[in-house]
Amino acid sequence: MSLDSINTISERLDQILPKITHPTFRENRGLGNEVGFHIFDYEPEFEILVRDHVSFLINRINNDASLNIHIREFDLFEVIIDILSKKGYLEKNFDMEKKRDSTYVLNAMRKALRLTLENDQVIQYIGERVQERDIVFITGVGKVFPILRSHVILNNLHHAVGNLPVVLFFPGRYDGQELILFNEIKDDNYYRAFQLVE
């Protein structure tokens, strides 16, 4: 990890606050009325730095009433743990893992979460918790792999959040078309999100 790369990520992180607090960000202006989805991609080695900055942004924005906006963060890993716990499936998954292989457990988990179905539990969870003046932060993308893929969330999330702006924090590369998790694992192409900071 070089000093130059640390300076670069710090400079990019510093651009997030003015970008998301600018009035046009919530209006999705200049996006051709596209869904207001944005991706902040970063080198996976900076995961802790990005997590700390996300916490800073949430505290800074949510404690400033003059901004009239609110950050609602959804850590995908924590969302899945919460859903499975409330359904009584978490302990069952632990027991299953002792007896079966990880592929079987992953498939059972995906089935319990109803991923990509009309009643996708992760999408419903988010939709039930967002409010009118929210900016939605999606975090935990790396922690939740391989249970859930980024393009699956992005393809289905607009039904739950409507016109609310969404920022997905992505440990890897996004070039406006292709998501590459951890700079190694190619996700499906996704064309509708915009890079939050170049």
PDB file of C-alpha atoms in Angstrom:
ATOM      1  CA  MET A   1       0.000   0.000   0.000  1.00  0.00           C
ATOM      2  CA  SER A   2       1.778   3.099  -1.239  1.00  0.00           C
ATOM      3  CA  LEU A   3       1.463   6.631   0.102  1.00  0.00           C
ATOM      4  CA  ASP A   4       0.191   7.755  -3.325  1.00  0.00           C
ATOM      5  CA  SER A   5      -2.623   5.198  -3.274  1.00  0.00           C
ATOM      6  CA  ILE A   6      -3.592   6.257   0.276  1.00  0.00           C
ATOM      7  CA  ASN A   7      -3.637   9.902  -0.839  1.00  0.00           C
ATOM      8  CA  THR A   8      -5.781   8.993  -3.866  1.00  0.00           C
ATOM      9  CA  ILE A   9      -8.412   7.104  -1.867  1.00  0.00           C
ATOM     10  CA  SER A  10      -8.470   9.890   0.735  1.00  0.00           C
ATOM     11  CA  GLU A  11      -9.033  12.503  -1.986  1.00  0.00           C
ATOM     12  CA  ARG A  12     -11.827  10.419  -3.529  1.00  0.00           C
ATOM     13  CA  LEU A  13     -13.490   9.862  -0.148  1.00  0.00           C
ATOM     14  CA  ASP A  14     -13.332  13.615   0.544  1.00  0.00           C
ATOM     15  CA  GLN A  15     -15.365  14.244  -2.628  1.00  0.00           C
ATOM     16  CA  ILE A  16     -18.349  12.203  -1.415  1.00  0.00           C
ATOM     17  CA  LEU A  17     -19.729  14.695   1.130  1.00  0.00           C
ATOM     18  CA  PRO A  18     -20.019  17.702  -1.218  1.00  0.00           C
ATOM     19  CA  LYS A  19     -21.373  15.468  -3.982  1.00  0.00           C
ATOM     20  CA  ILE A  20     -24.202  13.852  -2.010  1.00  0.00           C
ATOM     21  CA  THR A  21     -25.180  17.031  -0.140  1.00  0.00           C
ATOM     22  CA  HIS A  22     -25.500  19.057  -3.348  1.00  0.00           C
ATOM     23  CA  PRO A  23     -29.222  19.688  -4.064  1.00  0.00           C
ATOM     24  CA  THR A  24     -29.045  18.207  -7.564  1.00  0.00           C
ATOM     25  CA  PHE A  25     -27.906  14.836  -6.187  1.00  0.00           C
ATOM     26  CA  ARG A  26     -31.355  14.102  -4.756  1.00  0.00           C
ATOM     27  CA  GLU A  27     -33.073  15.372  -7.888  1.00  0.00           C
ATOM     28  CA  ASN A  28     -31.135  12.979 -10.148  1.00  0.00           C
ATOM     29  CA  ARG A  29     -30.576  15.829 -12.597  1.00  0.00           C
ATOM     30  CA  GLY A  30     -28.419  15.147 -15.602  1.00  0.00           C
ATOM     31  CA  LEU A  31     -29.100  11.429 -15.465  1.00  0.00           C
ATOM     32  CA  GLY A  32     -31.718  11.408 -18.232  1.00  0.00           C
ATOM     33  CA  ASN A  33     -34.310  10.480 -15.591  1.00  0.00           C
ATOM     34  CA  GLU A  34     -32.423   7.249 -14.956  1.00  0.00           C
ATOM     35  CA  VAL A  35     -32.574   5.540 -11.598  1.00  0.00           C
ATOM     36  CA  GLY A  36     -30.303   7.484  -9.212  1.00  0.00           C
ATOM     37  CA  PHE A  37     -27.906   4.628  -8.498  1.00  0.00           C
ATOM     38  CA  HIS A  38     -24.245   5.421  -7.898  1.00  0.00           C
ATOM     39  CA  ILE A  39     -21.255   3.220  -7.205  1.00  0.00           C
ATOM     40  CA  PHE A  40     -18.213   4.208  -5.204  1.00  0.00           C
ATOM     41  CA  ASP A  41     -15.594   1.645  -6.177  1.00  0.00           C
ATOM     42  CA  TYR A  42     -12.324   1.278  -4.316  1.00  0.00           C
ATOM     43  CA  GLU A  43      -9.370  -1.022  -3.927  1.00  0.00           C
ATOM     44  CA  PRO A  44     -10.345  -3.840  -1.531  1.00  0.00           C
ATOM     45  CA  GLU A  45      -7.269  -3.131   0.630  1.00  0.00           C
ATOM     46  CA  PHE A  46      -8.961   0.140   1.682  1.00  0.00           C
ATOM     47  CA  GLU A  47     -12.053  -1.575   3.118  1.00  0.00           C
ATOM     48  CA  ILE A  48     -11.470  -0.385   6.694  1.00  0.00           C
ATOM     49  CA  LEU A  49     -10.694   3.162   5.568  1.00  0.00           C
ATOM     50  CA  VAL A  50     -13.914   3.240   3.518  1.00  0.00           C
ATOM     51  CA  ARG A  51     -15.969   1.802   6.400  1.00  0.00           C
ATOM     52  CA  ASP A  52     -14.611   4.482   8.735  1.00  0.00           C
ATOM     53  CA  HIS A  53     -15.417   7.205   6.209  1.00  0.00           C
ATOM     54  CA  VAL A  54     -18.955   5.886   5.707  1.00  0.00           C
ATOM     55  CA  SER A  55     -19.461   6.109   9.506  1.00  0.00           C
ATOM     56  CA  PHE A  56     -18.114   9.665   9.442  1.00  0.00           C
ATOM     57  CA  LEU A  57     -20.505  10.619   6.611  1.00  0.00           C
ATOM     58  CA  ILE A  58     -23.506   9.123   8.387  1.00  0.00           C
ATOM     59  CA  ASN A  59     -22.715  10.956  11.645  1.00  0.00           C
ATOM     60  CA  ARG A  60     -21.930  14.228   9.877  1.00  0.00           C
ATOM     61  CA  ILE A  61     -25.052  14.286   7.681  1.00  0.00           C
ATOM     62  CA  ASN A  62     -27.577  12.749  10.066  1.00  0.00           C
ATOM     63  CA  ASN A  63     -26.624  15.205  12.823  1.00  0.00           C
ATOM     64  CA  ASP A  64     -26.981  18.299  10.616  1.00  0.00           C
ATOM     65  CA  ALA A  65     -30.686  19.207  10.458  1.00  0.00           C
ATOM     66  CA  SER A  66     -29.962  22.064   8.037  1.00  0.00           C
ATOM     67  CA  LEU A  67     -29.152  19.545   5.284  1.00  0.00           C
ATOM     68  CA  ASN A  68     -32.675  18.058   5.409  1.00  0.00           C
ATOM     69  CA  ILE A  69     -31.369  14.678   4.253  1.00  0.00           C
ATOM     70  CA  HIS A  70     -30.717  11.414   6.040  1.00  0.00           C
ATOM     71  CA  ILE A  71     -28.314   8.575   5.295  1.00  0.00           C
ATOM     72  CA  ARG A  72     -29.880   5.148   5.696  1.00  0.00           C
ATOM     73  CA  GLU A  73     -27.163   2.488   5.622  1.00  0.00           C
ATOM     74  CA  PHE A  74     -27.827  -1.150   4.821  1.00  0.00           C
ATOM     75  CA  ASP A  75     -24.872  -3.449   5.451  1.00  0.00           C
ATOM     76  CA  LEU A  76     -25.931  -6.448   3.338  1.00  0.00           C
ATOM     77  CA  PHE A  77     -24.249  -8.936   5.650  1.00  0.00           C
ATOM     78  CA  GLU A  78     -26.041  -7.511   8.706  1.00  0.00           C
ATOM     79  CA  VAL A  79     -29.330  -7.436   6.761  1.00  0.00           C
ATOM     80  CA  ILE A  80     -29.032 -11.134   5.922  1.00  0.00           C
ATOM     81  CA  ILE A  81     -28.084 -12.060   9.502  1.00  0.00           C
ATOM     82  CA  ASP A  82     -31.091 -10.100  10.796  1.00  0.00           C
ATOM     83  CA  ILE A  83     -33.520 -11.724   8.341  1.00  0.00           C
ATOM     84  CA  LEU A  84     -32.264 -15.249   9.014  1.00  0.00           C
ATOM     85  CA  SER A  85     -32.261 -14.680  12.802  1.00  0.00           C
ATOM     86  CA  LYS A  86     -35.843 -13.389  12.842  1.00  0.00           C
ATOM     87  CA  LYS A  87     -37.015 -16.361  10.773  1.00  0.00           C
ATOM     88  CA  GLY A  88     -35.186 -18.803  13.038  1.00  0.00           C
ATOM     89  CA  TYR A  89     -32.958 -19.959  10.164  1.00  0.00           C
ATOM     90  CA  LEU A  90     -29.586 -18.791  11.425  1.00  0.00           C
ATOM     91  CA  GLU A  91     -29.065 -21.623  13.915  1.00  0.00           C
ATOM     92  CA  LYS A  92     -30.422 -24.096  11.343  1.00  0.00           C
ATOM     93  CA  ASN A  93     -27.759 -22.875   8.910  1.00  0.00           C
ATOM     94  CA  PHE A  94     -25.036 -23.436  11.512  1.00  0.00           C
ATOM     95  CA  ASP A  95     -26.295 -26.976  12.119  1.00  0.00           C
ATOM     96  CA  MET A  96     -26.598 -27.639   8.380  1.00  0.00           C
ATOM     97  CA  GLU A  97     -23.038 -26.439   7.819  1.00  0.00           C
ATOM     98  CA  LYS A  98     -21.740 -29.144  10.178  1.00  0.00           C
ATOM     99  CA  LYS A  99     -23.459 -31.870   8.136  1.00  0.00           C
ATOM    100  CA  ARG A 100     -23.421 -30.583   4.549  1.00  0.00           C
ATOM    101  CA  ASP A 101     -21.030 -28.837   2.180  1.00  0.00           C
ATOM    102  CA  SER A 102     -20.931 -25.061   1.764  1.00  0.00           C
ATOM    103  CA  THR A 103     -22.665 -25.164  -1.648  1.00  0.00           C
ATOM    104  CA  TYR A 104     -25.695 -26.852  -0.078  1.00  0.00           C
ATOM    105  CA  VAL A 105     -25.800 -24.276   2.738  1.00  0.00           C
ATOM    106  CA  LEU A 106     -25.434 -21.348   0.314  1.00  0.00           C
ATOM    107  CA  ASN A 107     -28.289 -22.643  -1.835  1.00  0.00           C
ATOM    108  CA  ALA A 108     -30.479 -23.177   1.226  1.00  0.00           C
ATOM    109  CA  MET A 109     -29.704 -19.643   2.414  1.00  0.00           C
ATOM    110  CA  ARG A 110     -30.514 -18.132  -0.986  1.00  0.00           C
ATOM    111  CA  LYS A 111     -33.779 -20.075  -1.051  1.00  0.00           C
ATOM    112  CA  ALA A 112     -34.721 -18.870   2.445  1.00  0.00           C
ATOM    113  CA  LEU A 113     -33.970 -15.275   1.412  1.00  0.00           C
ATOM    114  CA  ARG A 114     -35.973 -15.754  -1.826  1.00  0.00           C
ATOM    115  CA  LEU A 115     -33.268 -13.889  -3.729  1.00  0.00           C
ATOM    116  CA  THR A 116     -34.342 -12.541  -7.139  1.00  0.00           C
ATOM    117  CA  LEU A 117     -37.946 -13.615  -6.575  1.00  0.00           C
ATOM    118  CA  GLU A 118     -40.898 -11.247  -6.331  1.00  0.00           C
ATOM    119  CA  ASN A 119     -40.775 -11.441  -2.529  1.00  0.00           C
ATOM    120  CA  ASP A 120     -36.969 -11.140  -2.252  1.00  0.00           C
ATOM    121  CA  GLN A 121     -36.421 -10.778   1.504  1.00  0.00           C
ATOM    122  CA  VAL A 122     -33.382  -8.473   1.252  1.00  0.00           C
ATOM    123  CA  ILE A 123     -35.160  -6.062  -1.112  1.00  0.00           C
ATOM    124  CA  GLN A 124     -38.292  -6.088   1.076  1.00  0.00           C
ATOM    125  CA  TYR A 125     -36.187  -5.471   4.178  1.00  0.00           C
ATOM    126  CA  ILE A 126     -34.669  -2.362   2.620  1.00  0.00           C
ATOM    127  CA  GLY A 127     -37.972  -1.150   1.180  1.00  0.00           C
ATOM    128  CA  GLU A 128     -39.700  -1.367   4.568  1.00  0.00           C
ATOM    129  CA  ARG A 129     -37.060   0.828   6.216  1.00  0.00           C
ATOM    130  CA  VAL A 130     -36.425   3.699   3.798  1.00  0.00           C
ATOM    131  CA  GLN A 131     -38.065   7.090   4.193  1.00  0.00           C
ATOM    132  CA  GLU A 132     -38.731  10.060   1.950  1.00  0.00           C
ATOM    133  CA  ARG A 133     -35.601  12.152   2.532  1.00  0.00           C
ATOM    134  CA  ASP A 134     -33.143   9.244   2.659  1.00  0.00           C
ATOM    135  CA  ILE A 135     -30.006   8.687   0.681  1.00  0.00           C
ATOM    136  CA  VAL A 136     -29.474   4.920   0.733  1.00  0.00           C
ATOM    137  CA  PHE A 137     -25.981   3.575   1.396  1.00  0.00           C
ATOM    138  CA  ILE A 138     -25.413  -0.095   0.539  1.00  0.00           C
ATOM    139  CA  THR A 139     -22.341  -1.523   2.264  1.00  0.00           C
ATOM    140  CA  GLY A 140     -21.047  -4.984   3.159  1.00  0.00           C
ATOM    141  CA  VAL A 141     -20.831  -6.110  -0.479  1.00  0.00           C
ATOM    142  CA  GLY A 142     -17.575  -7.984   0.108  1.00  0.00           C
ATOM    143  CA  LYS A 143     -18.753  -9.528   3.389  1.00  0.00           C
ATOM    144  CA  VAL A 144     -21.865 -11.019   1.805  1.00  0.00           C
ATOM    145  CA  PHE A 145     -20.137 -12.661  -1.168  1.00  0.00           C
ATOM    146  CA  PRO A 146     -20.918 -15.318  -2.474  1.00  0.00           C
ATOM    147  CA  ILE A 147     -24.424 -15.356  -0.959  1.00  0.00           C
ATOM    148  CA  LEU A 148     -25.505 -12.223  -2.757  1.00  0.00           C
ATOM    149  CA  ARG A 149     -24.052 -10.467  -5.810  1.00  0.00           C
ATOM    150  CA  SER A 150     -24.033  -6.706  -6.395  1.00  0.00           C
ATOM    151  CA  HIS A 151     -25.851  -6.788  -9.734  1.00  0.00           C
ATOM    152  CA  VAL A 152     -28.715  -8.767  -8.146  1.00  0.00           C
ATOM    153  CA  ILE A 153     -29.265  -6.014  -5.585  1.00  0.00           C
ATOM    154  CA  LEU A 154     -28.948  -3.232  -8.164  1.00  0.00           C
ATOM    155  CA  ASN A 155     -31.302  -4.921 -10.626  1.00  0.00           C
ATOM    156  CA  ASN A 156     -34.067  -5.303  -8.047  1.00  0.00           C
ATOM    157  CA  LEU A 157     -33.616  -2.409  -5.631  1.00  0.00           C
ATOM    158  CA  HIS A 158     -35.425   0.293  -7.624  1.00  0.00           C
ATOM    159  CA  HIS A 159     -38.782  -1.339  -6.776  1.00  0.00           C
ATOM    160  CA  ALA A 160     -38.069  -0.841  -3.079  1.00  0.00           C
ATOM    161  CA  VAL A 161     -36.528   2.632  -3.020  1.00  0.00           C
ATOM    162  CA  GLY A 162     -38.345   4.452  -5.821  1.00  0.00           C
ATOM    163  CA  ASN A 163     -36.595   7.727  -6.636  1.00  0.00           C
ATOM    164  CA  LEU A 164     -34.300   7.754  -3.610  1.00  0.00           C
ATOM    165  CA  PRO A 165     -30.613   8.059  -4.508  1.00  0.00           C
ATOM    166  CA  VAL A 166     -28.540   4.966  -3.769  1.00  0.00           C
ATOM    167  CA  VAL A 167     -24.784   4.697  -3.246  1.00  0.00           C
ATOM    168  CA  LEU A 168     -23.284   1.209  -3.369  1.00  0.00           C
ATOM    169  CA  PHE A 169     -19.794   0.963  -1.862  1.00  0.00           C
ATOM    170  CA  PHE A 170     -17.994  -1.608  -3.985  1.00  0.00           C
ATOM    171  CA  PRO A 171     -14.639  -3.238  -3.093  1.00  0.00           C
ATOM    172  CA  GLY A 172     -13.353  -3.689  -6.614  1.00  0.00           C
ATOM    173  CA  ARG A 173     -13.664  -1.958  -9.969  1.00  0.00           C
ATOM    174  CA  TYR A 174     -16.630  -0.472 -11.789  1.00  0.00           C
ATOM    175  CA  ASP A 175     -16.044   1.117 -15.185  1.00  0.00           C
ATOM    176  CA  GLY A 176     -19.628   2.110 -15.949  1.00  0.00           C
ATOM    177  CA  GLN A 177     -20.437  -1.307 -17.375  1.00  0.00           C
ATOM    178  CA  GLU A 178     -18.603  -4.042 -15.556  1.00  0.00           C
ATOM    179  CA  LEU A 179     -18.440  -4.877 -11.854  1.00  0.00           C
ATOM    180  CA  ILE A 180     -15.321  -6.796 -10.793  1.00  0.00           C
ATOM    181  CA  LEU A 181     -15.479  -7.732  -7.121  1.00  0.00           C
ATOM    182  CA  PHE A 182     -12.107  -7.720  -5.307  1.00  0.00           C
ATOM    183  CA  ASN A 183     -10.616  -6.861  -8.753  1.00  0.00           C
ATOM    184  CA  GLU A 184     -10.837 -10.587  -9.539  1.00  0.00           C
ATOM    185  CA  ILE A 185     -14.434 -11.847  -9.701  1.00  0.00           C
ATOM    186  CA  LYS A 186     -16.490 -10.625 -12.653  1.00  0.00           C
ATOM    187  CA  ASP A 187     -20.083  -9.878 -11.771  1.00  0.00           C
ATOM    188  CA  ASP A 188     -22.736  -9.538 -14.459  1.00  0.00           C
ATOM    189  CA  ASN A 189     -22.591  -6.299 -16.407  1.00  0.00           C
ATOM    190  CA  TYR A 190     -24.567  -3.421 -14.973  1.00  0.00           C
ATOM    191  CA  TYR A 191     -25.114  -0.275 -17.021  1.00  0.00           C
ATOM    192  CA  ARG A 192     -27.556   1.819 -15.016  1.00  0.00           C
ATOM    193  CA  ALA A 193     -25.343   3.003 -12.165  1.00  0.00           C
ATOM    194  CA  PHE A 194     -23.053   6.003 -12.307  1.00  0.00           C
ATOM    195  CA  GLN A 195     -19.637   6.295 -10.729  1.00  0.00           C
ATOM    196  CA  LEU A 196     -20.046   8.516  -7.701  1.00  0.00           C
ATOM    197  CA  VAL A 197     -16.452   9.784  -7.858  1.00  0.00           C
ATOM    198  CA  GLU A 198     -14.191   9.207 -10.852  1.00  0.00           C
TER     199      GLU A 198
END
